[in-house]
XYZ file of C-alpha atoms in Angstrom:
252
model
C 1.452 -9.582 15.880
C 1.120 -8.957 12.092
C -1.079 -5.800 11.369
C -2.388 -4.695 7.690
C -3.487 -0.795 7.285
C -4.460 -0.256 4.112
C -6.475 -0.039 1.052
C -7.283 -1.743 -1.740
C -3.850 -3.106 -2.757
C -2.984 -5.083 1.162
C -6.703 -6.476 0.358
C -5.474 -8.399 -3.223
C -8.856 -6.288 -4.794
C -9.198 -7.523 -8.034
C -5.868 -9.551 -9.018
C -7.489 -11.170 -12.135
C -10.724 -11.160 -14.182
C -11.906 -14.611 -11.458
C -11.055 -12.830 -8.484
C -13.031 -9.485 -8.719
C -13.306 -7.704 -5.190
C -11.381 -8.160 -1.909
C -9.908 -11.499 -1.872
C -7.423 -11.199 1.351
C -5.963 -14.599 0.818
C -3.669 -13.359 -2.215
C -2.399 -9.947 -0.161
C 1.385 -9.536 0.009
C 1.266 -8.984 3.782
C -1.597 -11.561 4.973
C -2.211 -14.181 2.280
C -2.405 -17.644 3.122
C -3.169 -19.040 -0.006
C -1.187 -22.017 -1.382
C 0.224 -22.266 -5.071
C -0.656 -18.968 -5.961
C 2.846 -17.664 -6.073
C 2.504 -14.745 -3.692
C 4.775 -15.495 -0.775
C 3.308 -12.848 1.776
C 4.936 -11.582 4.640
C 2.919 -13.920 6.614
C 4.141 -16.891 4.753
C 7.584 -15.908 5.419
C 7.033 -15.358 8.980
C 5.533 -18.905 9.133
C 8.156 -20.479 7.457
C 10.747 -19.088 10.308
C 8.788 -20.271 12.646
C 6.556 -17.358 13.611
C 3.011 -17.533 14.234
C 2.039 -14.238 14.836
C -1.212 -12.825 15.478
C -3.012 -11.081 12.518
C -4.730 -8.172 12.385
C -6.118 -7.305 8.867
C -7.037 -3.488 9.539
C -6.944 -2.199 5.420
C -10.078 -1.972 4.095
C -10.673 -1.042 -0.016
C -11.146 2.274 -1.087
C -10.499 4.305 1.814
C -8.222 7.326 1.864
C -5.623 8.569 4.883
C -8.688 10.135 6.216
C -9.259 6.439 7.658
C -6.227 6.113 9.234
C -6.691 6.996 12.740
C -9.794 4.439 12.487
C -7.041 1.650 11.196
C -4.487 2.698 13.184
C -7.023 2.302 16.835
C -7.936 -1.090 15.474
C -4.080 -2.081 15.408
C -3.365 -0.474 18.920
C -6.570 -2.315 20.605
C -5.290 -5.787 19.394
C -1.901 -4.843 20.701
C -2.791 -3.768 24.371
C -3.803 -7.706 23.945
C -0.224 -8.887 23.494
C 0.866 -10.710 26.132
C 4.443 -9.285 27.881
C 6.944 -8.887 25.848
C 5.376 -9.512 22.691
C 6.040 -7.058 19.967
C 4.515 -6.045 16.707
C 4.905 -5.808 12.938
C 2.368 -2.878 10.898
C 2.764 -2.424 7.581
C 1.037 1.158 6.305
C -0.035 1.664 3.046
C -2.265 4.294 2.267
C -2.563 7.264 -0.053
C -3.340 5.480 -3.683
C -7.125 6.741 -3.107
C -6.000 10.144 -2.233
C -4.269 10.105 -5.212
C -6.245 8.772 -8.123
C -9.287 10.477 -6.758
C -10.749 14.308 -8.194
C -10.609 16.164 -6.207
C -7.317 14.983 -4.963
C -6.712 14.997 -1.017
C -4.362 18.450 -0.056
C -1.548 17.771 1.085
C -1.642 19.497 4.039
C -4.719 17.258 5.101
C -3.206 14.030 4.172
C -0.072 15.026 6.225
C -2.009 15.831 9.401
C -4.539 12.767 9.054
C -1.159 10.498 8.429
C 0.442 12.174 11.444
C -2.167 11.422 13.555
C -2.301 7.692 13.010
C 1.236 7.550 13.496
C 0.606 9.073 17.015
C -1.672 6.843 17.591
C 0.675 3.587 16.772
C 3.953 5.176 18.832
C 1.578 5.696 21.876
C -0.086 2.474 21.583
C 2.241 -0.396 20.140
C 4.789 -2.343 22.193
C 8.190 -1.414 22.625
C 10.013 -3.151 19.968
C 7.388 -2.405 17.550
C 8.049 -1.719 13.963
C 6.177 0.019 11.101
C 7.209 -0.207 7.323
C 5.862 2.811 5.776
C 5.105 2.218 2.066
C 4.964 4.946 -0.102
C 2.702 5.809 -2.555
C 1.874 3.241 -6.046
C 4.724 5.175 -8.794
C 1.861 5.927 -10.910
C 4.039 7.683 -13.328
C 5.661 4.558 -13.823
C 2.205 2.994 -13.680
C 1.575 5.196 -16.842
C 4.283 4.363 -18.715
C 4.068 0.499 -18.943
C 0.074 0.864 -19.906
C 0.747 3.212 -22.673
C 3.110 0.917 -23.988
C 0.721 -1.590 -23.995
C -1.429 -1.612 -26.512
C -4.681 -3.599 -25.243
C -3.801 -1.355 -21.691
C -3.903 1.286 -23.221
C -6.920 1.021 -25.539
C -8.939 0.067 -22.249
C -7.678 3.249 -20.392
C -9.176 5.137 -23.418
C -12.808 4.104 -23.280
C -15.057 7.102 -22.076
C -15.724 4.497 -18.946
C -12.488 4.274 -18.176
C -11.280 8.052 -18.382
C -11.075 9.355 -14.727
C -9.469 5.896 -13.601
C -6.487 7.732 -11.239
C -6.083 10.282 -14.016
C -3.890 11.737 -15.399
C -1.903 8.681 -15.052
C -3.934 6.156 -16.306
C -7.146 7.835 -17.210
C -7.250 11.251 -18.816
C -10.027 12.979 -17.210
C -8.463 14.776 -14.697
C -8.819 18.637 -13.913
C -5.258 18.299 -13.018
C -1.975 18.395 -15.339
C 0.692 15.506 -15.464
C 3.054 17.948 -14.039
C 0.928 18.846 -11.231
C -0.410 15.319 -10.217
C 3.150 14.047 -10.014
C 3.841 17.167 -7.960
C 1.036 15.520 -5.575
C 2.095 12.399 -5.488
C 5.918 13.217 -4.795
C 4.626 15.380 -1.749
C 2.566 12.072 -0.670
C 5.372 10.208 -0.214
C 7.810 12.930 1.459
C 4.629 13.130 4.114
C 5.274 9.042 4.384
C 8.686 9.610 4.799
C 8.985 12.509 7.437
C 6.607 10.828 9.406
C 8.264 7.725 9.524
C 11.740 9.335 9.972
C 10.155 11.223 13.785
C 8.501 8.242 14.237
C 12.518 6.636 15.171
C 13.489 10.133 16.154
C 10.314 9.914 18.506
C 11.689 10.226 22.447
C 9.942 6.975 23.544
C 12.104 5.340 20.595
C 9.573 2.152 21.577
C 9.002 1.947 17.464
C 10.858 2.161 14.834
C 10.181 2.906 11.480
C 11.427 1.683 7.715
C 10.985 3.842 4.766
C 12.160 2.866 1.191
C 10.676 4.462 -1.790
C 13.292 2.637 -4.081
C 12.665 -0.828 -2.910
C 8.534 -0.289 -2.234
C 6.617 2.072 -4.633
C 5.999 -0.534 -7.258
C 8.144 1.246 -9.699
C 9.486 -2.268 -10.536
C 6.145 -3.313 -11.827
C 5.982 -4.671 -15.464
C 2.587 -4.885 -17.577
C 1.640 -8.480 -16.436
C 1.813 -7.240 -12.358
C -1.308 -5.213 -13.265
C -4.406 -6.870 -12.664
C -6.183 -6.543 -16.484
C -9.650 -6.137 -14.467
C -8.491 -2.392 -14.060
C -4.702 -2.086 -14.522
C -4.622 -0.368 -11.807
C -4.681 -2.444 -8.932
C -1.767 -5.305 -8.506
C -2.319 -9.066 -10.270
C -1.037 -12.257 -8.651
C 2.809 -11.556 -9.938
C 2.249 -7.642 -8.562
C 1.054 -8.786 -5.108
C 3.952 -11.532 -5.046
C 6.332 -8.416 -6.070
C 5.031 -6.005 -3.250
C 5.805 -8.892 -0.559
C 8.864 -9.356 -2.032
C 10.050 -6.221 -2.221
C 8.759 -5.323 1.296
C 11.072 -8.151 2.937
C 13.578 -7.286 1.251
C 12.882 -3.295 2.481
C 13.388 -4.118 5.843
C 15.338 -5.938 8.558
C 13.458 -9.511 7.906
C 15.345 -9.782 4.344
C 18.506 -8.528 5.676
């Protein structure tokens, strides 16, 4: 089985100014659309010879609050699984608690994320594995729209101004300094949790974390969609699923 939990970004929301909204069929983990240069994880699977079962679980605009809910979905499907069978979850949550005002404490989005992970080592297969992607770099985010003119001049209208400020927008009750401070304790949440998740006594799941290889720092302007640049174009989405195989023990 192939599971998505997610937001926005696993759901291809928005990749270009003719595909506003959830369009599922350009995602990096469960696209199936040909010609469109994103070869998602499901493609790749297929092309070895896989044909797992998918479970599309993300759903735009939630935060980790939604988690558990996500995370239930995946474990029903999997008590499914015939003997034997084993599955692949890829986790990506946390741009919403991020890029909204008030942002989500830290605290909070550790316990919610904790839980959900509980719920996947109790109910996945042994054999299971989980890639745990961290949080969008939005500081790098913010440096390829400022250096884009026409980005940037969009990220200044009045409409635009609390789009995931301060790193994009500017309306933000919260400093540079701080909101970075937020985002790095996101993704050392992701990472602990992933990191008991293999230390976990059961060891029936394991767990790959790689902040390097998976937090979109890589991204150039044209991998942000220009609906929002914010959420992930065509070439951004083909990026992610590259990146992501190449993250774990399917590229290696």
């Amino acid at each position: 089985m192939l599971a998505a939990i997610g937001d926005s970004y696993t759901q291809a929301y928005s990749v270009s100014p003719s595909y506003k909204y959830d369009h599922p069929q350009f995602s990096w983990v469960v696209g199936t659309q040909k010609g469109d240069g994103v070869n998602s994880l499901l493609e790749r699977f297929r092309a070895l010879g896989g044909s797992p079962v998918v479970v599309d679980a993300a759903t735009s605009g939630k935060k980790m609050s939604d988690a558990v809910r996500q995370a239930q979905v995946v474990t029903a499907a999997a008590a499914k699984l015939g003997p034997g069978k084993t599955a692949y979850i890829t986790f990506e949550l946390g741009t919403n608690d991020l890029c909204d005002d008030p942002k989500t404490d830290v605290a909070t989005f550790t316990d919610e994320l904790q839980s959900a992970v509980d719920i996947l080592e109790t109910g996945l297969p042994a054999g299971s594995r989980v890639l745990m992607i961290p949080v969008p770099d939005f500081r790098a985010f913010r440096a390829i729209t400022q250096a884009d003119p026409t980005a940037r001049a969009a990220l200044a209208l009045t409409k635009n101004s609390r789009r995931c400020a301060p790193f994009l927008g500017s309306d933000s009750p919260m400093s540079l300094t701080d909101a970075s401070n937020v985002l790095a304790s996101y993704d050392a949440s992701l990472k602990a949790a992933c990191n008991r998740l293999n230390a976990a006594a059961s060891g029936k799941v394991a767990c790959t974390y790689d902040e390097e290889l998976t937090s979109d720092r890589d991204f150039v302007i044209k991998d942000l969609s220009t609906v929002d640049y914010f959420h992930p174009s065509l070439s951004g989405q083909a990026k992610m699923a590259a990146d992501a195989w190449k993250a774990d023990v399917w590229g290696r």
